[in-house]
Amino acid sequence: MDKERVKKLVRELIIEIGEDPTREGLKDTPQRIANMYEEIFGGYESDSELSVQFSEDSDVVVARNIQFYSMCEHHMLPFFGKIHIAYSPNGRVFGISKLVRLVEKYSKRLQIQERLTKNIADELFAQGVKGVVVLADAEHLCMKMRGVRNDATLTSSAYRGIYENKEEKESIMTMIRRRTPE
């Protein structure tokens, strides 16, 4: 990303809004926005490194409540929430940090929740697991701040491999939704 160009564009936007980009509270805003965009859109440059796995077998691995933040590609406003990932290994398991990095890889982009869910499931399934489920629950500021102005939460899901079977799907969804002891 060309941060100098982003700074120039943000300065122009501030002027278009009707503000003075040289006033005290705004003079450093173009730099702050350029730095922020470099961070929150870092998923385009990310490598999730899923190739690093451990020899181990388990019937199912579930990672719940992976926090994510993303930007709606339609309005460029944040959406955020929790992603739950379940997969059935095929002799190899991923470290939890790899799953978190995978979520970050796809969430730190201009995105829609449904594609985010699908991208994560597709990349995990491509690693040779028997099946994968990705469930995302999110709040969308583009819906809260404008338009319908409603606090509804959106849930999206993606199923691959053995979890496309109805019985397996029901079983794994029960496991994902199970509350953990506090």
Short mmCIF file of C-alpha atoms in Angstrom, two decimals:
data_model
loop_
_atom_site.label_atom_id
_atom_site.label_comp_id
_atom_site.label_asym_id
_atom_site.label_seq_id
_atom_site.Cartn_x
_atom_site.Cartn_y
_atom_site.Cartn_z
CA MET A 1 0.00 0.00 0.00
CA ASP A 2 1.27 3.45 -0.90
CA LYS A 3 0.90 5.26 2.44
CA GLU A 4 1.78 8.68 0.99
CA ARG A 5 -1.03 8.35 -1.55
CA VAL A 6 -3.45 7.22 1.17
CA LYS A 7 -2.51 10.29 3.25
CA LYS A 8 -3.18 12.56 0.26
CA LEU A 9 -6.55 10.91 -0.41
CA VAL A 10 -7.61 11.15 3.25
CA ARG A 11 -6.66 14.83 3.30
CA GLU A 12 -8.81 15.35 0.18
CA LEU A 13 -11.70 13.48 1.82
CA ILE A 14 -11.46 15.68 4.92
CA ILE A 15 -11.75 18.73 2.65
CA GLU A 16 -14.73 17.21 0.77
CA ILE A 17 -16.53 16.58 4.07
CA GLY A 18 -16.21 20.31 4.75
CA GLU A 19 -13.47 20.24 7.38
CA ASP A 20 -10.09 21.90 7.63
CA PRO A 21 -7.31 19.28 7.43
CA THR A 22 -4.88 21.70 9.09
CA ARG A 23 -6.88 22.18 12.28
CA GLU A 24 -5.39 20.75 15.49
CA GLY A 25 -7.54 17.61 15.78
CA LEU A 26 -7.21 16.68 12.10
CA LYS A 27 -3.67 17.61 11.10
CA ASP A 28 -2.26 14.14 11.91
CA THR A 29 -5.37 12.22 10.84
CA PRO A 30 -4.14 11.35 7.31
CA GLN A 31 -1.01 9.72 8.80
CA ARG A 32 -3.06 7.89 11.45
CA ILE A 33 -5.49 6.59 8.82
CA ALA A 34 -2.64 5.42 6.55
CA ASN A 35 -1.03 3.57 9.48
CA MET A 36 -4.37 2.06 10.51
CA TYR A 37 -5.18 0.88 6.98
CA GLU A 38 -1.77 -0.76 6.70
CA GLU A 39 -2.62 -2.76 9.84
CA ILE A 40 -6.30 -3.57 9.32
CA PHE A 41 -5.84 -4.54 5.67
CA GLY A 42 -2.70 -6.58 6.35
CA GLY A 43 -4.50 -9.79 5.38
CA TYR A 44 -3.62 -9.22 1.74
CA GLU A 45 0.05 -9.70 2.61
CA SER A 46 -0.47 -12.46 5.18
CA ASP A 47 0.70 -16.06 4.96
CA SER A 48 -1.23 -18.28 7.35
CA GLU A 49 1.51 -20.96 7.36
CA LEU A 50 -0.92 -23.85 7.76
CA SER A 51 1.78 -26.17 6.49
CA VAL A 52 3.23 -26.32 10.02
CA GLN A 53 1.36 -29.19 11.63
CA PHE A 54 1.91 -31.68 14.42
CA SER A 55 1.69 -35.46 14.15
CA GLU A 56 -1.31 -36.30 16.26
CA ASP A 57 -4.72 -37.67 15.73
CA SER A 58 -8.02 -36.77 17.24
CA ASP A 59 -11.60 -37.31 16.17
CA VAL A 60 -12.32 -33.60 16.19
CA VAL A 61 -10.62 -30.35 17.17
CA VAL A 62 -12.75 -27.33 18.10
CA ALA A 63 -11.47 -23.77 18.54
CA ARG A 64 -14.20 -21.51 19.88
CA ASN A 65 -14.48 -17.75 20.17
CA ILE A 66 -11.64 -16.59 17.93
CA GLN A 67 -12.16 -12.82 17.97
CA PHE A 68 -11.99 -11.06 14.61
CA TYR A 69 -12.39 -7.58 13.15
CA SER A 70 -12.98 -6.92 9.47
CA MET A 71 -14.16 -4.17 7.13
CA CYS A 72 -17.36 -4.45 5.11
CA GLU A 73 -16.50 -4.09 1.44
CA HIS A 74 -19.83 -2.39 0.70
CA HIS A 75 -19.57 0.54 3.14
CA MET A 76 -16.00 0.27 4.49
CA LEU A 77 -17.31 0.10 8.04
CA PRO A 78 -16.21 -2.51 10.59
CA PHE A 79 -17.88 -5.80 11.33
CA PHE A 80 -16.61 -7.93 14.16
CA GLY A 81 -17.38 -10.98 16.22
CA LYS A 82 -16.30 -14.52 16.97
CA ILE A 83 -15.37 -17.39 14.70
CA HIS A 84 -15.63 -21.02 15.75
CA ILE A 85 -13.64 -23.64 13.83
CA ALA A 86 -14.03 -27.40 14.07
CA TYR A 87 -12.12 -29.90 11.99
CA SER A 88 -11.50 -33.61 11.84
CA PRO A 89 -7.74 -34.15 11.44
CA ASN A 90 -6.25 -36.70 9.12
CA GLY A 91 -3.22 -37.64 11.22
CA ARG A 92 -2.01 -34.04 11.64
CA VAL A 93 -3.29 -31.19 13.80
CA PHE A 94 -2.72 -27.45 13.56
CA GLY A 95 -1.53 -25.34 16.48
CA ILE A 96 -4.18 -22.93 17.75
CA SER A 97 -2.03 -19.97 16.70
CA LYS A 98 -2.23 -21.19 13.09
CA LEU A 99 -6.03 -21.09 13.24
CA VAL A 100 -5.97 -17.57 14.70
CA ARG A 101 -3.55 -16.42 11.97
CA LEU A 102 -5.80 -17.97 9.32
CA VAL A 103 -8.76 -15.98 10.67
CA GLU A 104 -6.62 -12.82 10.62
CA LYS A 105 -5.43 -13.52 7.07
CA TYR A 106 -8.97 -13.38 5.72
CA SER A 107 -10.53 -10.88 8.15
CA LYS A 108 -7.93 -8.15 7.62
CA ARG A 109 -9.32 -7.26 4.19
CA LEU A 110 -12.29 -5.62 2.60
CA GLN A 111 -14.64 -8.52 3.08
CA ILE A 112 -18.15 -9.84 3.51
CA GLN A 113 -18.87 -12.24 6.35
CA GLU A 114 -20.11 -15.04 4.12
CA ARG A 115 -16.90 -15.03 2.04
CA LEU A 116 -14.76 -14.77 5.18
CA THR A 117 -16.36 -17.96 6.50
CA LYS A 118 -15.96 -19.74 3.16
CA ASN A 119 -12.31 -18.65 2.69
CA ILE A 120 -11.29 -20.05 6.08
CA ALA A 121 -13.12 -23.34 5.50
CA ASP A 122 -11.68 -23.77 2.00
CA GLU A 123 -8.09 -23.18 3.08
CA LEU A 124 -8.36 -25.57 6.02
CA PHE A 125 -10.02 -28.25 3.90
CA ALA A 126 -7.29 -27.90 1.26
CA GLN A 127 -4.80 -29.07 3.93
CA GLY A 128 -6.23 -32.59 3.76
CA VAL A 129 -8.44 -32.68 6.85
CA LYS A 130 -11.44 -35.05 6.74
CA GLY A 131 -13.89 -32.24 7.36
CA VAL A 132 -14.15 -28.67 8.57
CA VAL A 133 -16.86 -26.38 9.92
CA VAL A 134 -16.47 -22.63 10.27
CA LEU A 135 -19.17 -20.67 12.07
CA ALA A 136 -19.04 -16.88 12.37
CA ASP A 137 -21.23 -14.63 14.53
CA ALA A 138 -20.78 -10.92 13.85
CA GLU A 139 -22.12 -7.43 14.40
CA HIS A 140 -22.04 -5.05 11.44
CA LEU A 141 -21.64 -1.31 11.99
CA CYS A 142 -22.95 -0.69 8.47
CA MET A 143 -26.27 -2.08 9.73
CA LYS A 144 -26.12 -0.46 13.20
CA MET A 145 -25.06 3.06 12.17
CA ARG A 146 -26.94 3.52 8.92
CA GLY A 147 -29.71 1.99 6.83
CA VAL A 148 -31.95 -0.17 9.05
CA ARG A 149 -30.11 0.87 12.26
CA ASN A 150 -30.59 -2.48 13.93
CA ASP A 151 -28.44 -4.41 16.41
CA ALA A 152 -29.04 -7.82 14.81
CA THR A 153 -26.19 -10.32 14.71
CA LEU A 154 -25.42 -12.23 11.52
CA THR A 155 -24.38 -15.89 11.64
CA SER A 156 -22.73 -17.57 8.65
CA SER A 157 -21.39 -21.09 8.29
CA ALA A 158 -19.37 -23.24 5.91
CA TYR A 159 -19.19 -27.04 5.93
CA ARG A 160 -16.65 -29.15 4.05
CA GLY A 161 -15.92 -32.87 3.78
CA ILE A 162 -17.54 -35.23 6.28
CA TYR A 163 -19.47 -32.34 7.86
CA GLU A 164 -21.57 -31.90 4.73
CA ASN A 165 -23.40 -35.05 5.93
CA LYS A 166 -26.54 -34.11 7.93
CA GLU A 167 -25.81 -36.33 10.96
CA GLU A 168 -22.17 -35.25 11.20
CA LYS A 169 -23.22 -31.62 10.78
CA GLU A 170 -25.72 -31.84 13.66
CA SER A 171 -23.19 -33.56 15.92
CA ILE A 172 -20.42 -31.04 15.31
CA MET A 173 -22.77 -28.06 15.66
CA THR A 174 -23.79 -29.34 19.10
CA MET A 175 -20.11 -29.54 20.04
CA ILE A 176 -19.35 -26.04 18.72
CA ARG A 177 -22.31 -24.47 20.49
CA ARG A 178 -21.62 -26.25 23.79
CA ARG A 179 -20.76 -23.76 26.48
CA THR A 180 -17.41 -24.15 28.14
CA PRO A 181 -17.13 -24.00 31.94
CA GLU A 182 -16.24 -20.57 33.28
#
